[in-house]
CSV table of C-alpha atoms and ligand atoms in Angstrom, one decimal:
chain,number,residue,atom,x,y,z
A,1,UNK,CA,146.1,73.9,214.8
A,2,UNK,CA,146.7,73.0,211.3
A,3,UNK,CA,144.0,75.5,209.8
A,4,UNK,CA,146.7,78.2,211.6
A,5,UNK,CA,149.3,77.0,209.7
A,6,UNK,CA,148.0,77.0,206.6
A,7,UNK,CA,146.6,80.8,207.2
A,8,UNK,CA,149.8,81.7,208.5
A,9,UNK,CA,151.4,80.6,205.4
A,10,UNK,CA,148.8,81.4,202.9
A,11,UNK,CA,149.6,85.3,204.7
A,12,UNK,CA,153.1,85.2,204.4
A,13,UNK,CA,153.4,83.5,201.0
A,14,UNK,CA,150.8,86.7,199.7
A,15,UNK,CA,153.4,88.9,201.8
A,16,UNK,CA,156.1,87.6,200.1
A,17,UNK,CA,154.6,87.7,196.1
A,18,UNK,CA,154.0,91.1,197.2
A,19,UNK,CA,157.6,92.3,198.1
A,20,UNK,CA,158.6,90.3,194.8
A,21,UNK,CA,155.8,91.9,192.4
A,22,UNK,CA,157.6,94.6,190.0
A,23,UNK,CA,156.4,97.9,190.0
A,24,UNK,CA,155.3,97.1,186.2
A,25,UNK,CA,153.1,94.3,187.9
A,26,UNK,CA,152.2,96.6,190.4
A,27,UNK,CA,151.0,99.3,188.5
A,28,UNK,CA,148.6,96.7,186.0
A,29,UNK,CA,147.1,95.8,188.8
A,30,UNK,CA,146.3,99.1,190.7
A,31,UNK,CA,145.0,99.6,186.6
A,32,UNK,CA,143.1,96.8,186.2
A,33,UNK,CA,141.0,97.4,189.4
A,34,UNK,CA,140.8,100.9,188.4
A,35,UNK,CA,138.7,99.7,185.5
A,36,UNK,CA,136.3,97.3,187.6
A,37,UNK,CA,135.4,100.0,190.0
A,38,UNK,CA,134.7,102.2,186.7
A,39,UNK,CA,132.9,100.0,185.1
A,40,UNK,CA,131.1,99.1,188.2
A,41,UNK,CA,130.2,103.0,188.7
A,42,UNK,CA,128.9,102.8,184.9
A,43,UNK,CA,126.3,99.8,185.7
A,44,UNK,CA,125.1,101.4,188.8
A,45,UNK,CA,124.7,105.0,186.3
A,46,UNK,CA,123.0,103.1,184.2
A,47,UNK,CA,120.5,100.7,186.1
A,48,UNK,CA,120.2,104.1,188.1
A,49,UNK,CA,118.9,105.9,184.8
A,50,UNK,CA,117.1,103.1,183.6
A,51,UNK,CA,114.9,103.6,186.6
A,52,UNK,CA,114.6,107.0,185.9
A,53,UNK,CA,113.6,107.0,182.5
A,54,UNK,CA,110.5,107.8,181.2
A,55,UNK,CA,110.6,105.3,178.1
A,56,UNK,CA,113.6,102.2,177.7
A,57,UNK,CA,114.2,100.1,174.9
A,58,UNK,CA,115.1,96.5,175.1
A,59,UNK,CA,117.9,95.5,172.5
A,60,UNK,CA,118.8,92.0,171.9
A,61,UNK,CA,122.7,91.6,170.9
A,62,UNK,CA,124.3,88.8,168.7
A,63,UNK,CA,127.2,87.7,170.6
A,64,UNK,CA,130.5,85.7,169.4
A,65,UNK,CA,134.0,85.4,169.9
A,66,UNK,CA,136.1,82.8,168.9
A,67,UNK,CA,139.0,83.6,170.6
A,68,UNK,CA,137.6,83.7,174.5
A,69,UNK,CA,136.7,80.4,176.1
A,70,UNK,CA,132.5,79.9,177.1
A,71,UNK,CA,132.1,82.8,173.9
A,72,UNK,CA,132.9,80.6,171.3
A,73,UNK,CA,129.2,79.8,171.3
A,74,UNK,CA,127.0,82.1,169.6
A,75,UNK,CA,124.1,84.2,171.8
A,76,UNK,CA,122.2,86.4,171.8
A,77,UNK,CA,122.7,89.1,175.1
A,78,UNK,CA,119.7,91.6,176.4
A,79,UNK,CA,120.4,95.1,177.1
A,80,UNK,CA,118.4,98.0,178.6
A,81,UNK,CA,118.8,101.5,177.4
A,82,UNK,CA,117.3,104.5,178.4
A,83,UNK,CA,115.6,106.1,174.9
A,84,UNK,CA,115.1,109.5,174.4
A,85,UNK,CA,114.1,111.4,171.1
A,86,UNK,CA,116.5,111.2,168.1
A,87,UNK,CA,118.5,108.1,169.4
A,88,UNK,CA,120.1,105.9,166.8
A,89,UNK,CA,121.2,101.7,166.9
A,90,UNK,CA,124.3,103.2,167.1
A,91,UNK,CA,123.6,105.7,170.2
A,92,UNK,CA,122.1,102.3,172.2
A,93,UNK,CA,124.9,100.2,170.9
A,94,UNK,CA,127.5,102.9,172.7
A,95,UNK,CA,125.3,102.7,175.7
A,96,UNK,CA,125.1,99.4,176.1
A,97,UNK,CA,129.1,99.2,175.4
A,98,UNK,CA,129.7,102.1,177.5
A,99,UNK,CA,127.6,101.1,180.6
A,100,UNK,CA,126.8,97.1,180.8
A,101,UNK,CA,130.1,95.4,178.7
A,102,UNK,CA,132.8,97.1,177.1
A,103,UNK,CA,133.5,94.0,175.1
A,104,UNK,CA,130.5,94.5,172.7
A,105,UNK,CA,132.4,94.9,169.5
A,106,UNK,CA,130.9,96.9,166.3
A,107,UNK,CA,132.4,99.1,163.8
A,108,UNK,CA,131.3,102.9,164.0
A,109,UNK,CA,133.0,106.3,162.8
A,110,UNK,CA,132.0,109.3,161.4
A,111,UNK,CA,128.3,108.8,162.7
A,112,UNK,CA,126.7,110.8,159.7
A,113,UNK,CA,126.2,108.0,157.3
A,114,UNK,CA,129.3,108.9,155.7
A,115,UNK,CA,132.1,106.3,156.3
A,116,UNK,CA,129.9,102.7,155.8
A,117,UNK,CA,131.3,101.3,158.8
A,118,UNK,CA,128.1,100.4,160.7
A,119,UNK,CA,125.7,98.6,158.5
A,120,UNK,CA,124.0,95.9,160.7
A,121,UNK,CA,121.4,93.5,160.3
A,122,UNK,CA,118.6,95.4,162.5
A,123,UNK,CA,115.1,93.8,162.8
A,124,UNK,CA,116.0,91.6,160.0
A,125,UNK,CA,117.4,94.1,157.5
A,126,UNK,CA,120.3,95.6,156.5
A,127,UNK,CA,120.5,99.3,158.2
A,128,UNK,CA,123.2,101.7,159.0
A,129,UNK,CA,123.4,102.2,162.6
A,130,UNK,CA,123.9,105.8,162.7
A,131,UNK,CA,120.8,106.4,160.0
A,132,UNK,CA,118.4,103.9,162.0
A,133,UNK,CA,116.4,106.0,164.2
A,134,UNK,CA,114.7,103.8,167.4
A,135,UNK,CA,111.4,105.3,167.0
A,136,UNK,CA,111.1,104.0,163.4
A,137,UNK,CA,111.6,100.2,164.2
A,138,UNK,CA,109.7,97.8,166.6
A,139,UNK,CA,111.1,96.9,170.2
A,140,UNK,CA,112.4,95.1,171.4
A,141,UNK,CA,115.3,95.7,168.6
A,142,UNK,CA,117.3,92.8,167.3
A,143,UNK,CA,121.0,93.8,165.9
A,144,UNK,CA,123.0,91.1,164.3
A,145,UNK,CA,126.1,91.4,162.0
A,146,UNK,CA,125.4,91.5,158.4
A,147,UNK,CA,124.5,87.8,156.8
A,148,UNK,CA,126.3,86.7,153.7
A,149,UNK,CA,130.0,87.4,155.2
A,150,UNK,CA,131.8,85.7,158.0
A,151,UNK,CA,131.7,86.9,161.5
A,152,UNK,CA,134.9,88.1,163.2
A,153,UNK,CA,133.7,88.9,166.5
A,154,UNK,CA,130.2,90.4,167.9
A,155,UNK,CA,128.8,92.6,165.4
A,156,UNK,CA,132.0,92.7,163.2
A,157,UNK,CA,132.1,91.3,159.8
A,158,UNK,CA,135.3,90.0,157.7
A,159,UNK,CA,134.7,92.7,154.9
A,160,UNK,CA,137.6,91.1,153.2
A,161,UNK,CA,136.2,89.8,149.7
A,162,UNK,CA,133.5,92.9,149.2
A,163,UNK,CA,137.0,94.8,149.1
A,164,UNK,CA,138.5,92.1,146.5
A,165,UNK,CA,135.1,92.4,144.2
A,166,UNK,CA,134.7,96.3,144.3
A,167,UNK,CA,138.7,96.3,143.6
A,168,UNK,CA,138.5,93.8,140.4
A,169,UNK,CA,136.3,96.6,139.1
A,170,UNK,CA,139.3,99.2,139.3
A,171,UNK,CA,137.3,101.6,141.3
A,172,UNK,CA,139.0,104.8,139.8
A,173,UNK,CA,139.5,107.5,137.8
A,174,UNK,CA,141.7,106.4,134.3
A,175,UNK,CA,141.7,107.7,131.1
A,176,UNK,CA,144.2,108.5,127.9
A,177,UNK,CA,142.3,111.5,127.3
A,178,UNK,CA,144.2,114.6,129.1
A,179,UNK,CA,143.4,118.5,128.6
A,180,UNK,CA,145.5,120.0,126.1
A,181,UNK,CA,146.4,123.2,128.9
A,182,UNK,CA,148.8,122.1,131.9
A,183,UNK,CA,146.3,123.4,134.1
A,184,UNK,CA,143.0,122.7,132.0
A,185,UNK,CA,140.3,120.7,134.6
A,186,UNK,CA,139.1,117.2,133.0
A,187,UNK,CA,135.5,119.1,132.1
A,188,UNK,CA,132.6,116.9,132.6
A,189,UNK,CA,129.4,118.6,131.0
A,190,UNK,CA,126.5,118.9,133.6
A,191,UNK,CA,124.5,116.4,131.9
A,192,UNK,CA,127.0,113.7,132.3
A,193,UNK,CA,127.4,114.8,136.3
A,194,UNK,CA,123.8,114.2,136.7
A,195,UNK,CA,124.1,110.9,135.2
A,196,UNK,CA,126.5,109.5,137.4
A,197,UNK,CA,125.4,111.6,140.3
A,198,UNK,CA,123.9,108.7,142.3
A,199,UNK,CA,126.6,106.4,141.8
A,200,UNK,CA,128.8,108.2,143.1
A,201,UNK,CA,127.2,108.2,146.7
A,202,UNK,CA,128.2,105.0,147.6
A,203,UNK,CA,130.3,104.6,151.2
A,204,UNK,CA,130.9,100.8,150.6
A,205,UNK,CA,128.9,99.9,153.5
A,206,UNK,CA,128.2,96.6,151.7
A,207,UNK,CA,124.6,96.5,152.9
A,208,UNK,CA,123.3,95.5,149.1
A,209,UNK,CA,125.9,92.5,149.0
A,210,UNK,CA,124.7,91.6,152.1
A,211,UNK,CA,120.9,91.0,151.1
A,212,UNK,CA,121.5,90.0,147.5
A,213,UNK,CA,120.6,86.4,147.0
A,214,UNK,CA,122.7,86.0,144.3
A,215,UNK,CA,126.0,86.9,146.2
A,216,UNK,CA,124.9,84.3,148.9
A,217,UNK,CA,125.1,82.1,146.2
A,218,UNK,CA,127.8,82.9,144.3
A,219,UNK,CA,130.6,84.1,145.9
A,220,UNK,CA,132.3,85.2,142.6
A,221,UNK,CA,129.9,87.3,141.8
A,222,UNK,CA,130.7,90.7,141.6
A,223,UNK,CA,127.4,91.9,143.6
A,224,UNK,CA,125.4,95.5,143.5
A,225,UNK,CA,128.2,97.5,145.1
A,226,UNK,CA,130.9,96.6,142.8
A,227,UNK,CA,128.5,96.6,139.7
A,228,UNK,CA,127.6,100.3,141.1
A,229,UNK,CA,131.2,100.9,140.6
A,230,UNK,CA,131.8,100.1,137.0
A,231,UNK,CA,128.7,102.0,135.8
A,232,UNK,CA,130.2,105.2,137.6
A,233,UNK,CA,133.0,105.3,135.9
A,234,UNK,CA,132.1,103.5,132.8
A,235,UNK,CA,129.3,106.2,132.2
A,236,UNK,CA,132.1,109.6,133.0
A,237,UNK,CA,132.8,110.9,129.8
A,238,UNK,CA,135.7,111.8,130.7
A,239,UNK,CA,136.9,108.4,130.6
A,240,UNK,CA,137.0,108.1,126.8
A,241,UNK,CA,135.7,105.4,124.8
A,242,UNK,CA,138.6,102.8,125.3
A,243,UNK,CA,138.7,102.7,129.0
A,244,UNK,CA,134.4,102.5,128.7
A,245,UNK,CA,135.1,99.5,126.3
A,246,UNK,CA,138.0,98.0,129.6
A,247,UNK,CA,134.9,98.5,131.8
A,248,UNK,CA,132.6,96.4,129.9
A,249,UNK,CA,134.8,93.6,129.3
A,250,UNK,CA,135.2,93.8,133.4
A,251,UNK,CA,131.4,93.4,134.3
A,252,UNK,CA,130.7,91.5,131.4
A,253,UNK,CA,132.0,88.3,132.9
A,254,UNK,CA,130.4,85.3,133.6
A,255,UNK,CA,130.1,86.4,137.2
A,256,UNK,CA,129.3,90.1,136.8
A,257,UNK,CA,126.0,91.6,135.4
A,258,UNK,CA,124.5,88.8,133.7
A,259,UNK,CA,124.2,87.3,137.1
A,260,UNK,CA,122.0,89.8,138.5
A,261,UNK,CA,118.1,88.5,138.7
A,262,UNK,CA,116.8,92.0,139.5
A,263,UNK,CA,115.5,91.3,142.6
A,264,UNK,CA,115.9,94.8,143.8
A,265,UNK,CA,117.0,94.0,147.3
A,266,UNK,CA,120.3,95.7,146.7
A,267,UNK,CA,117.6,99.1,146.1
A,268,UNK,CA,115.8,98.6,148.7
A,269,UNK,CA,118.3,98.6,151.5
A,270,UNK,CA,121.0,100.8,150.3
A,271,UNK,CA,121.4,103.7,152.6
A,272,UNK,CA,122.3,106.4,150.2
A,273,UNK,CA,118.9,105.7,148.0
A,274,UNK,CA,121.2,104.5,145.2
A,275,UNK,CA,119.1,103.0,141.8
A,276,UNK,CA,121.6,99.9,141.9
A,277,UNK,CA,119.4,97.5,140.2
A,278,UNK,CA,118.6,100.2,137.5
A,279,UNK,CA,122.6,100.8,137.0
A,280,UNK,CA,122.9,97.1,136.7
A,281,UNK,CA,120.1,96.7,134.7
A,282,UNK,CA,121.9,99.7,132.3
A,283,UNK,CA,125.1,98.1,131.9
A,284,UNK,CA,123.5,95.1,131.1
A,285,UNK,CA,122.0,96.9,127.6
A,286,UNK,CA,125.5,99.1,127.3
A,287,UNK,CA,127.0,95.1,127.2
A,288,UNK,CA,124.5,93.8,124.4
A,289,UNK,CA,124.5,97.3,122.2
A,290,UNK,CA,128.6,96.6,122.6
A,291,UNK,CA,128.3,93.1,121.3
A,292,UNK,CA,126.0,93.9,118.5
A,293,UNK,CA,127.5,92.8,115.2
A,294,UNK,CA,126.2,94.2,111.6
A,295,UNK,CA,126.9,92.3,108.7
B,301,LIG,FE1,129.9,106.1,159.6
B,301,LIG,FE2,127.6,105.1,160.3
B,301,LIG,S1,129.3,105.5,161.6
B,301,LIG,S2,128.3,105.5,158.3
């Protein structure tokens, strides 16, 4: 008798939150379970295509985010993804995103190794998602966020201070030294160009701060990216001597070449084949030749 009750006015209490949900309530609802039976529809897809695969590749996920209760804890999550030929990190991130837990958080844009938003710690190196083919790494694949900088959420980093050192290098174009005709070009000679060339690739992906011991160790340090920086613009001719002279003071610091213990890391991982070390390395003798004295 008394379960009747209660059903009987657990019914009409639902009856009557119903007449008194808005149509704003309403409608985030109808939403919301519009999502789970999408998302549902994407698991099935995918378990269904993991069957059918011919080859899968097992990915293992860092996982963390402070802000949800029972994720504060870092992890590690498994996901299955159907490979096929030409397949990126970045192509079995989006799956796994896509199909098992929209959630997963990682930076991606342009997906041509263009913008620097995806560089990830990938079998325990510093890669660019959209550059690291599958087939060239061994399964199952581990994806972390890059070490050295503080996590925000899943794969995310706080890229915060690698944008405070590459600005305290002034990362642009100055000089006193205009063309005398109003619509004269600043004329770099092709030698110069070539000089520079490589510097100039960088996408400030900050995969060489990343793996440079040094900038683990120093966070003042100005690191390979920054350093990179200075020498591209220190070395344009167009510059003028005064500004090159601005630029040395800049790197010259106690935190900025000097620091560097040409470990080549910064080489080694950099996406875009840049001789960082070397342009360190460079500066460093520009810095000595410019504090020569002759008596
Ligand atoms: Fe732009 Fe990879 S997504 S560099």
């Amino acid at each position: 008798m008394s379960t009747q009750i209660t059903e009987r006015e657990e019914e009409s209490s639902a009856e009557t939150e119903a007449e008194t949900e808005s149509p704003h309530q309403r409608r985030r609802m109808d939403e919301k379970a519009r999502r789970a039976a999408e998302r549902d529809a994407m698991r099935e897809r995918a378990e269904e295509e993991v069957r059918d695969a011919e080859t899968t590749v097992g990915l293992k996920v860092f996982r963390y985010d402070p802000e949800v209760e029972g994720k504060k804890e870092p992890r590690f999550d498994q996901f299955t993804v159907p490979f096929h030929k030409g397949m990126t990190v970045l192509d079995a991130l989006m799956y796994a995103r896509d199909h098992y837990d929209s959630s997963l958080t990682f930076r991606h844009s342009c997906r041509q190794a263009v913008c620097g938003s995806d560089a990830l710690f990938v079998n325990g190196r510093q890669r660019l998602g959209c550059k690291t083919q599958l087939a060239d790494l061994d399964w199952p694949i581990r994806i972390e966020p890059l070490p050295h900088a503080d996590v925000v959420k899943d794969l995310v980093v706080d890229m915060e201070h690698f944008y405070d050192q590459m600005e305290a290098v002034e990362p642009y174009f100055q000089t006193n030294e205009h063309p005398s005709g109003e619509l004269e070009e600043q004329r770099q000679t092709r030698e110069n160009r070539e000089k520079v060339k490589m510097s100039t690739r960088c996408i400030w992906c900050s995969a060489c701060m990343s793996s440079c011991n040094i900038a683990a160790g120093d966070n003042q340090y100005l690191g390979p990216a920054a350093i990179n920086m200075a020498y591209r613009f220190a070395m344009d001719e167009r510059e003028g001597e005064d500004m090159k002279q601005h630029r040395l003071n800049i790197i010259e610091q106690e935190h900025g070449v000097w620091r560097c213990q040409t470990q080549f890391s910064c080489t080694e991982v950099c996406p875009k084949d840049i001789p960082l070390t070397e342009h360190i390395q460079e500066l460093k003798r520009e810095a000595v030749k410019n504090n020569l004295k002759f008596w």
